[in-house]
Coordinates of C-alpha atoms in Angstrom, one line a residue:
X21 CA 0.0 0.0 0.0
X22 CA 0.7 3.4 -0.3
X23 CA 2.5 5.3 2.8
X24 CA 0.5 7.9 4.0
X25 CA 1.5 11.6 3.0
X26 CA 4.8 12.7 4.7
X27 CA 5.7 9.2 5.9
X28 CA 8.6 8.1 4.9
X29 CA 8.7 4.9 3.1
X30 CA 10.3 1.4 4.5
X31 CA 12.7 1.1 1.3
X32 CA 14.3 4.7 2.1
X33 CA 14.6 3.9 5.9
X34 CA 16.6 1.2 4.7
X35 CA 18.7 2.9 2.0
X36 CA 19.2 5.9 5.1
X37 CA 20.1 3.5 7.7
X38 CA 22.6 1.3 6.1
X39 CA 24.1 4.8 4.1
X40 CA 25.5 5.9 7.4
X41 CA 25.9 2.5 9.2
X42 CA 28.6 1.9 6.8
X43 CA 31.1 3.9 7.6
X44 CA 30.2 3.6 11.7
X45 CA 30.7 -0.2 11.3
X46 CA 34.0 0.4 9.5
X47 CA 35.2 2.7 12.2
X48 CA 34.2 1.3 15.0
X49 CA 35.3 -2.2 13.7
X50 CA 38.6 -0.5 13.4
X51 CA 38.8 0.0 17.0
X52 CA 38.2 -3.6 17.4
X53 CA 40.6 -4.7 14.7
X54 CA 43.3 -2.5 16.1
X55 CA 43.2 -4.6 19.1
X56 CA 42.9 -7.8 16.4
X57 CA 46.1 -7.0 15.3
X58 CA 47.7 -6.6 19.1
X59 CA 46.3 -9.9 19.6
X60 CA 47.2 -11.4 16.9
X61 CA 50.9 -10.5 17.0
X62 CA 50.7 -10.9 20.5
X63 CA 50.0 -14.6 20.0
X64 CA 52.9 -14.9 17.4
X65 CA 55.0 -13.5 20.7
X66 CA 54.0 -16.9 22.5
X67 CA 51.1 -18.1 24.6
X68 CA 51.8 -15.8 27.5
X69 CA 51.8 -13.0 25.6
X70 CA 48.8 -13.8 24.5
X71 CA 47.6 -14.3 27.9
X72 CA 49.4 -11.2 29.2
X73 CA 47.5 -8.9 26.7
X74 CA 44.3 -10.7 27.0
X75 CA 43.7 -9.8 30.9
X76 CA 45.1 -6.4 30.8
X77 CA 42.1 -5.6 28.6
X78 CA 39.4 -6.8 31.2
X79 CA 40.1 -3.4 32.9
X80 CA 41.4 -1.5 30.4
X81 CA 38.3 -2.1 28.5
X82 CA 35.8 -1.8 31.6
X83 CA 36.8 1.8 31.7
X84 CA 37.1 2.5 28.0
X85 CA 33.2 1.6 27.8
X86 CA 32.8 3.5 30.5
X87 CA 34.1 6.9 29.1
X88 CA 32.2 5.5 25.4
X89 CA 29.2 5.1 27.4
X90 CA 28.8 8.6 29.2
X91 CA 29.9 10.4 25.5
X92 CA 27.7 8.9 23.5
X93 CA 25.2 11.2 24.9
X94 CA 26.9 13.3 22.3
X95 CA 25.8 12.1 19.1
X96 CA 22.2 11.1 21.1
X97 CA 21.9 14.6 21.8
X98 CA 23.6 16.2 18.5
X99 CA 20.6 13.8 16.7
X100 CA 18.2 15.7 18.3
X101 CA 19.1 19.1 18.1
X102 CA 19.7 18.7 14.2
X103 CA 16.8 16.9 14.1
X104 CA 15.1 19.8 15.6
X105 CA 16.4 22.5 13.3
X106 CA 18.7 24.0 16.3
X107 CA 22.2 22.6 14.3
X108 CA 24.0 25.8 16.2
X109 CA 23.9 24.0 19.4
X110 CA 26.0 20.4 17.9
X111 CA 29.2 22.3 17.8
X112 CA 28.4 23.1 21.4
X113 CA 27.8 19.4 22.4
X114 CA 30.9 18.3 21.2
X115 CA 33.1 20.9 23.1
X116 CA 31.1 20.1 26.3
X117 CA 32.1 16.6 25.2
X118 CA 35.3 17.1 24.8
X119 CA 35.7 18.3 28.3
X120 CA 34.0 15.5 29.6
X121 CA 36.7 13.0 27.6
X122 CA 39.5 15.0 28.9
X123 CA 38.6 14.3 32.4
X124 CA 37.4 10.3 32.2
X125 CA 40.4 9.7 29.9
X126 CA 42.9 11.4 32.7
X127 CA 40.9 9.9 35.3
X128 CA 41.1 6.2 34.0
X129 CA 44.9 6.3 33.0
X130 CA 45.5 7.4 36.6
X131 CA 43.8 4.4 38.0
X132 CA 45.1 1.6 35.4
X133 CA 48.2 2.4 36.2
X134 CA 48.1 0.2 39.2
X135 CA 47.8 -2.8 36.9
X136 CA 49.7 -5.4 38.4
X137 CA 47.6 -4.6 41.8
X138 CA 44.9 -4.5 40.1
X139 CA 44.9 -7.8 38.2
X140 CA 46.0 -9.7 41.6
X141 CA 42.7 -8.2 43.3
X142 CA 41.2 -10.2 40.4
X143 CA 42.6 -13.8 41.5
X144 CA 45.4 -13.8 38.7
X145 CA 48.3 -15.7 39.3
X146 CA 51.2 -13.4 39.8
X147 CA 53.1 -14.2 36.6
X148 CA 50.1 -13.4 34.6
X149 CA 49.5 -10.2 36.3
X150 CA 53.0 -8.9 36.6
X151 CA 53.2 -9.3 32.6
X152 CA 49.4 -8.3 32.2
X153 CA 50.1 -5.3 34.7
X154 CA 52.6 -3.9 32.5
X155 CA 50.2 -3.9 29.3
X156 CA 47.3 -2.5 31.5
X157 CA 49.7 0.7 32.5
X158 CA 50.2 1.2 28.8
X159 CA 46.8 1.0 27.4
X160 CA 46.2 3.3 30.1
X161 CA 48.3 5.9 28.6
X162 CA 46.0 6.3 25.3
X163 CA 42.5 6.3 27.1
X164 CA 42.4 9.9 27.0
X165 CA 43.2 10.6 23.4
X166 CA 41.0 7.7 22.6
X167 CA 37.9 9.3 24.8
X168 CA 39.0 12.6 22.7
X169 CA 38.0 10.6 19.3
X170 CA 35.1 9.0 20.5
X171 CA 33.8 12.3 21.2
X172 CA 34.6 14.0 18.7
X173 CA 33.3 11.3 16.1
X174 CA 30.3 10.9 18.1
X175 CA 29.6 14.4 17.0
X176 CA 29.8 13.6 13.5
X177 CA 27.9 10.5 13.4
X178 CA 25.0 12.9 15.7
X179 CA 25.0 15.4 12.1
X180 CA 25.5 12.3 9.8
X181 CA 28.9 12.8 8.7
X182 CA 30.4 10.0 9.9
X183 CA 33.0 9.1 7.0
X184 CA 36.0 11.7 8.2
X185 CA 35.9 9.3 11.5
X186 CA 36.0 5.7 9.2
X187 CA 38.6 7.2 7.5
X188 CA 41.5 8.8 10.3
X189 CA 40.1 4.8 11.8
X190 CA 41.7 2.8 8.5
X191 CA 44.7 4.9 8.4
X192 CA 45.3 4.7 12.0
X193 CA 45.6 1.0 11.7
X194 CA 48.3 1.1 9.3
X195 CA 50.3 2.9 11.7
X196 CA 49.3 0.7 14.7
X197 CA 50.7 -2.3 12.3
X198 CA 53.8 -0.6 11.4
X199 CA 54.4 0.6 15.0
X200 CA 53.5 -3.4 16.3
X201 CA 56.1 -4.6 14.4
X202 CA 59.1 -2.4 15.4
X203 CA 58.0 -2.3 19.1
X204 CA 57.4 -6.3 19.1
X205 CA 59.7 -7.9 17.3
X206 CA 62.1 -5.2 16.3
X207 CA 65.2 -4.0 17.9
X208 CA 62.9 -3.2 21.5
X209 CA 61.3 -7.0 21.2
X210 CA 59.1 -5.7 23.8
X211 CA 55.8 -8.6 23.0
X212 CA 52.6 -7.7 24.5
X213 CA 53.9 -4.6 26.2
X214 CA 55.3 -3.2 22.5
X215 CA 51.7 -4.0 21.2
X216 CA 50.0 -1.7 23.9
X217 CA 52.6 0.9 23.3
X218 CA 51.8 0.8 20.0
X219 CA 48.1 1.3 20.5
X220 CA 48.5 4.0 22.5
X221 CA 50.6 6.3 20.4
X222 CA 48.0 5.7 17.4
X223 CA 45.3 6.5 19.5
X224 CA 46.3 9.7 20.3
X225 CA 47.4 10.5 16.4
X226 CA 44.0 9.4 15.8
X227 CA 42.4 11.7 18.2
X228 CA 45.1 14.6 16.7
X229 CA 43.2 14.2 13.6
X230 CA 39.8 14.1 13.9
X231 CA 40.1 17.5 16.3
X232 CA 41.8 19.2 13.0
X233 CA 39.2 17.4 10.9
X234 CA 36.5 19.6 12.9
X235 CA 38.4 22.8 13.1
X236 CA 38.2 22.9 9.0
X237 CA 35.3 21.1 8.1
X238 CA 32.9 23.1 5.5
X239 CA 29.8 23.9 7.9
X240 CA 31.3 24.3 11.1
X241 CA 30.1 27.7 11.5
X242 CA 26.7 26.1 10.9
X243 CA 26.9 23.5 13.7
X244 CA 28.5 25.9 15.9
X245 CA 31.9 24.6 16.4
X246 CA 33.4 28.2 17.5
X247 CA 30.1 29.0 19.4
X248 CA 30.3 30.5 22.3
X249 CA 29.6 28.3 25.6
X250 CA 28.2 30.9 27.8
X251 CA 24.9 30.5 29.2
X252 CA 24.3 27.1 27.6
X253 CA 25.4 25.0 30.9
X254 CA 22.4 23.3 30.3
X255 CA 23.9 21.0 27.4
X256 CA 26.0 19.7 29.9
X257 CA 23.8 19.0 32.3
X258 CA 22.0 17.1 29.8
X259 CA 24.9 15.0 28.5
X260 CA 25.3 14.1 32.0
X261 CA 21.7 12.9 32.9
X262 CA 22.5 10.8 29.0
X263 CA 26.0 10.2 30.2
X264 CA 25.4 7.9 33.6
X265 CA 22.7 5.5 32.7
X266 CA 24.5 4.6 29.3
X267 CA 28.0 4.4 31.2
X268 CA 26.3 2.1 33.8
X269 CA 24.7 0.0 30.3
X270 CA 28.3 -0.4 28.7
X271 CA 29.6 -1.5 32.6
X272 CA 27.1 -3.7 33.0
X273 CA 27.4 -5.6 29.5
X274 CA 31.3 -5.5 29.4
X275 CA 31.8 -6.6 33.3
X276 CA 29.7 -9.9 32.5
X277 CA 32.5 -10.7 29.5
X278 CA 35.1 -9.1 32.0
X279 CA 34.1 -11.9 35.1
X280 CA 34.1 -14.2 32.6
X281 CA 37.6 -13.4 31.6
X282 CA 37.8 -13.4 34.8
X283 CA 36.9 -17.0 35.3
X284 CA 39.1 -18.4 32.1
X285 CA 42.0 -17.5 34.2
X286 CA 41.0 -19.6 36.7
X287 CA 41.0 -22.2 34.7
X288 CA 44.8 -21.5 33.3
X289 CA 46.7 -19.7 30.8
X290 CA 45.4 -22.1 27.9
X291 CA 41.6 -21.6 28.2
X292 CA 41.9 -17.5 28.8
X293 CA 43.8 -17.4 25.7
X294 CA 40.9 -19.8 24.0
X295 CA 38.3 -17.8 25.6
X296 CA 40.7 -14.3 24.0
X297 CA 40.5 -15.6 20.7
X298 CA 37.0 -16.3 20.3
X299 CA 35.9 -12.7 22.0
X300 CA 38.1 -11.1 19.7
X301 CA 36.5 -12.8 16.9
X302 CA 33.4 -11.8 18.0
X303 CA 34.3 -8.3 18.9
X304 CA 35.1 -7.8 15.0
X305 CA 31.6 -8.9 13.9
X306 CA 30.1 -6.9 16.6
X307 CA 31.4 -4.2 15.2
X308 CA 28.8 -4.2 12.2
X309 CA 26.3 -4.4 14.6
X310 CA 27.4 -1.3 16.8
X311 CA 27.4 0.3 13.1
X312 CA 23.6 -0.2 13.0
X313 CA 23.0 0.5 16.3
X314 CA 24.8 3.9 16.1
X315 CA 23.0 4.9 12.7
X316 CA 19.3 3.6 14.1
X317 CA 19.7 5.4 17.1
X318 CA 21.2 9.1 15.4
X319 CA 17.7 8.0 13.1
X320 CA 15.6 7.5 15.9
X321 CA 16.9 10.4 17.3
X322 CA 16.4 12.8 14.3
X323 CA 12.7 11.9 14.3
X324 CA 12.2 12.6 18.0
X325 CA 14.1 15.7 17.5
X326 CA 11.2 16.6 14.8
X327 CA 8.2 14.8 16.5
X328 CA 8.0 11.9 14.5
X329 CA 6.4 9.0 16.1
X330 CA 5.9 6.9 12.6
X331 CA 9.7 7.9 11.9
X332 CA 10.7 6.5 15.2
X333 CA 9.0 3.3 14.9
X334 CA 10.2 2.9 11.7
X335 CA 13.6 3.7 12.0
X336 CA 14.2 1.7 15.4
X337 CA 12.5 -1.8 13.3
X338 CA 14.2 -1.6 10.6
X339 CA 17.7 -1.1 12.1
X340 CA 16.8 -4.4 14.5
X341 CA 15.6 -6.3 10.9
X342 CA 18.6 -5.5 9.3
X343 CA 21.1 -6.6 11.8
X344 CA 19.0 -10.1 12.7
X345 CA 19.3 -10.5 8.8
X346 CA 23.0 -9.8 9.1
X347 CA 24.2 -11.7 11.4
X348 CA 22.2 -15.0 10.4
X349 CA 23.7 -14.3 6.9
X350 CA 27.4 -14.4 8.6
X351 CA 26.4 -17.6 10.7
X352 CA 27.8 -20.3 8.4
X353 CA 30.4 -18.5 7.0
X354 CA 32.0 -18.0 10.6
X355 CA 31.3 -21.5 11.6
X356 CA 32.9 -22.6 8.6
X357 CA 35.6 -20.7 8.7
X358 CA 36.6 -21.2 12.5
X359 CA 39.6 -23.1 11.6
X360 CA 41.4 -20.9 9.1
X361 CA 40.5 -17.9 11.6
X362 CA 41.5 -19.8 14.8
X363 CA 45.1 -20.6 12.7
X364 CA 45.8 -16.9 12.6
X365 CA 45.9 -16.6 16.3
X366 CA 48.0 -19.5 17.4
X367 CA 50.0 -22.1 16.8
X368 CA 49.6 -23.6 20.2
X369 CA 46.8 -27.5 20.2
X370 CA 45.5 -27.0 23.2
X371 CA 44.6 -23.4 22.8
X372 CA 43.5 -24.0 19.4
X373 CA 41.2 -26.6 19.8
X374 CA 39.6 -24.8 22.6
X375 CA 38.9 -21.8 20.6
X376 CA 37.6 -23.4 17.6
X377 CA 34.9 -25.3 20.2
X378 CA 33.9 -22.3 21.4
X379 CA 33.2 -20.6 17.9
X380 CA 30.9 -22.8 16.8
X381 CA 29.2 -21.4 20.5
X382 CA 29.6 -17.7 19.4
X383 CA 28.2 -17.9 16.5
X384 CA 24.6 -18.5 18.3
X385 CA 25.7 -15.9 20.9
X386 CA 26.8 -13.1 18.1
X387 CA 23.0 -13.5 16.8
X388 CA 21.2 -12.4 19.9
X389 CA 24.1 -10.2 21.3
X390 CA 24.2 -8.4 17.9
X391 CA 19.8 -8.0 18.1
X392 CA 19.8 -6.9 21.7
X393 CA 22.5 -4.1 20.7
X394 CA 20.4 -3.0 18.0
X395 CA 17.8 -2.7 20.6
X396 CA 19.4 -0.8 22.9
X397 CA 20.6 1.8 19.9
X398 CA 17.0 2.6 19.0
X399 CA 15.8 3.0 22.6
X400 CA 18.8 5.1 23.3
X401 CA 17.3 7.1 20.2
X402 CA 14.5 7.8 22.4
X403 CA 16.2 8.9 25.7
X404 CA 14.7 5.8 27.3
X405 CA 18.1 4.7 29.4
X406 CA 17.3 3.7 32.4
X407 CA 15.1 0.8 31.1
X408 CA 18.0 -0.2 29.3
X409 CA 20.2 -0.5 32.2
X410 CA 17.4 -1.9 34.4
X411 CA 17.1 -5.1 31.4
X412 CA 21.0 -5.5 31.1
X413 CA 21.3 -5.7 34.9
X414 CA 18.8 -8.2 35.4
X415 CA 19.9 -10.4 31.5
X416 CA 23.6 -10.2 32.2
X417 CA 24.0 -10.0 36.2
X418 CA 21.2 -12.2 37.0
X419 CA 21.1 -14.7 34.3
X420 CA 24.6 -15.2 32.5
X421 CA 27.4 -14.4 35.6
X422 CA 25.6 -17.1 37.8
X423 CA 25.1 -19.6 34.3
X424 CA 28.6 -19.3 33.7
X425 CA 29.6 -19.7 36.7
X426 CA 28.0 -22.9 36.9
X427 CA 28.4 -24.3 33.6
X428 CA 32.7 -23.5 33.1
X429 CA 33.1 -25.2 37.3
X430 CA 30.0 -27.0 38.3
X431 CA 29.2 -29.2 35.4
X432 CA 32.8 -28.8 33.7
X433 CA 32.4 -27.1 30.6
X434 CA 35.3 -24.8 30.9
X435 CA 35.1 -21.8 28.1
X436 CA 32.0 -23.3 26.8
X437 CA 30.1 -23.1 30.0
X438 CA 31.3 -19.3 30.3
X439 CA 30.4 -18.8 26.3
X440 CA 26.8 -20.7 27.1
X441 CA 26.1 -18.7 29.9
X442 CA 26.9 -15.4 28.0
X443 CA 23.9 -16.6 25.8
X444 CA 21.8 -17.3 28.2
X445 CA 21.9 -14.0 29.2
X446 CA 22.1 -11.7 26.1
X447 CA 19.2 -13.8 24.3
X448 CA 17.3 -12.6 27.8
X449 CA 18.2 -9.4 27.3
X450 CA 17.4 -9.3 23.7
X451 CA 13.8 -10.5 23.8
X452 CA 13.3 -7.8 26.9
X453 CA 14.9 -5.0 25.0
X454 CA 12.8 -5.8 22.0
X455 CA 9.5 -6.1 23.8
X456 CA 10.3 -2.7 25.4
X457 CA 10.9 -0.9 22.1
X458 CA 7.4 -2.7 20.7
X459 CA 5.8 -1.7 23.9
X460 CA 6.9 2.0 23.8
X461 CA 6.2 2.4 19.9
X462 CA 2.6 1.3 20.6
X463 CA 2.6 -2.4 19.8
X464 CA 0.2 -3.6 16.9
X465 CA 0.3 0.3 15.9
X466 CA 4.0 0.1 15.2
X467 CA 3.9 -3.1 13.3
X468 CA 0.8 -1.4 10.9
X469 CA 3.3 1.5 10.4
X470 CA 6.2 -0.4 9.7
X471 CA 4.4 -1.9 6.8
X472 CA 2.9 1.9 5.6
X473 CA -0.5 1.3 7.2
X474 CA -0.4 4.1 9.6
X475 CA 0.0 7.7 9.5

């Protein structure tokens, strides 16, 4: 049927979601891919390399998410002022943003450098965390200029110019390459450690870039980028009240796969670097998903900006269609592949056959982790947080931490018990997060408008 006058129709939410999904998924899978390649080399510099880099990003990570999580308020709330027609006050969001980074990034470096301290609070045996503890220190180092980019590409995903972030994102992994390879195995032969090193001097040229991206784009007078900041506190508090209950989202999601890294330690050095591989290869695919989830929310965000309930609706279902398509279409070909991809990690048997086993897990886990993050991007669209936060807490910290708990020791299924109960949890979170977004875009109503039936 024909959609009524001034609704938009299905095949252009489409064509408008996956246009600026693209080049979020490639950036933000760059993020992921940088730390692909430290894990990668890292396993070429032996197992406990491997295992050495692998637990120092359980905290390093933790707080990373937890600076991503309290800036994304940036592009939620750059979506919808643009949306609204007020594109003055974007430039203004980001420099309240970049604040914001400044101080979690300084903030988080401070605290993870106590790594070694750190990862023996967490039950590591002292070898791991005196060789993890050095690589926590130096990851540390690059959270601030790291927070710095987030921010400030945030704020061009919130106007839908995403593409200047994909690209400082692909170059910056070139360098990080180049700068593994002399700082690993070059004259320094520094393993794990050189790898973090390495990551943290690219993320600060990444960050370097991006801020002179802004300062020159064409329109930055437009979106207010040299604004003044007087008498618009406001913004602030706003990206605060957005800032805590998505920080406490990305802490509560992440610290479930952290205690779970958490618990392939205590089973040894062989299983967390198992249980490594087959996060990072899920990490990478995630990325696509975060892609989505980043361009339905900016979408759902630009129609609440204008007071577009249809727009909404539609937006937010066909973000969550498009990834469940997605990642079902990259099902067999990642369970197929699990071999070849596992080969590129290690050389090591035992590790090896653990981590293929627990692919052939993750590719049923990628499926509903991928839908509920879709989920979460389109109700984030909406401002609606603290339901988010309220569902993750319950899915992940009263469903999958006690699961794998008792699945990896109790029945003795090692990393598949941890990768089980990870499912276990994010499908409960997926079906919860998707029943709240059905619920708050009026039910049967939404489903009419989806297919053009409603005005």
């Amino acid at each position: 049927m024909t959609p009524a006058a001034g609704v938009m129709p299905l095949g252009e939410h489409v064509r408008r979601t996956l246009r600026l999904a693209g080049p979020v998924m490639l950036a933000r899978a760059g993020m992921v891919v940088m730390i692909t390649v430290d894990t990668v080399m890292s396993g070429w510099a032996g197992t406990d390399q491997l295992a050495f880099y692998g637990i120092a990003l359980v905290p390093q990570v933790a707080l990373m998410l937890l600076g991503i999580g309290m800036l994304l308020g940036t592009a939620i709330l750059a979506a919808q002022r643009d949306g609204a027609g007020a594109a003055a006050d974007c430039g203004r969001i980001w420099r309240f943003g970049l604040v914001n980074a400044a101080i979690l990034g300084s903030l988080f470096a401070s605290l993870l450098w106590f790594g070694e301290p750190l990862l023996l609070a967490l039950g590591q045996d002292p070898a791991i965390a005196a060789g993890g503890g050095q690589v926590v220190r130096l990851l540390g180092l690059g959270l601030p200029g790291l927070l710095l980019f987030v921010a400030t590409s945030s704020f061009l995903e919130g106007i839908s110019r995403p593409r200047a972030g994909m690209v400082v994102m692909l170059l910056a992994n070139l360098v990080n390459l180049g700068l593994n390879y002399l700082l690993m195995f070059g004259p320094w032969q520094l393993g794990a450690a050189g790898a973090a090193l390495a990551t943290t001097l690219t993320r600060w040229l990444m960050c370097l870039a991006l801020l002179g991206y802004v300062l020159t784009m064409p329109g930055r007078r437009h979106y207010g980028v040299g604004a003044p900041l007087a008498g618009h506190w406001s913004i602030q508090l706003r990206l605060l009240q957005l800032g805590w209950p998505m920080a406490l989202s990305f802490g509560l999601e992440h610290a479930a796969f952290g205690v779970a890294s958490v618990f392939a330690g205590w089973l040894g050095a062989a299983p967390l670097a198992a249980y490594q591989i087959v996060l990072n290869v899920m990490s990478v695919i995630y990325m696509l998903a975060i892609g989505l989830a980043v361009a339905t929310g900016v979408r759902v965000g630009n129609a609440a900006g204008r007071g577009d309930p249809v727009g909404m609706a539609r937006a937010g279902w066909v973000g969550i269609g498009l990834v469940a398509l997605l990642m079902l279409g990259l099902m067999p070909l990642l369970h197929g592949l699990r071999n070849w991809l596992v080969a590129g990690y290690t050389s090591e048997p035992a590790v090896a056959a653990l981590a293929v086993a627990g692919l052939a897990v993750a590719v049923w886990l990628l499926l509903v982790d991928a839908s509920q993050g879709v989920a979460t991007g389109a109700l984030r669209g909406m401002a609606d947080l603290w339901a988010v936060a309220a569902i993750q807490l319950a899915s992940f910290w009263g469903i999958a931490i006690p699961a794998c708990y008792l699945l990896a020791f109790n029945a003795n299924y090692g990393i598949l018990g941890l990768l089980f109960g990870l499912f276990l949890g994010l499908a409960a979170a997926c079906i919860l997060l998707v029943w709240r977004f059905w619920r708050l875009t009026g039910g049967q109503r939404a489903a009419e408008q989806l297919c053009g039936r409603g005005g």
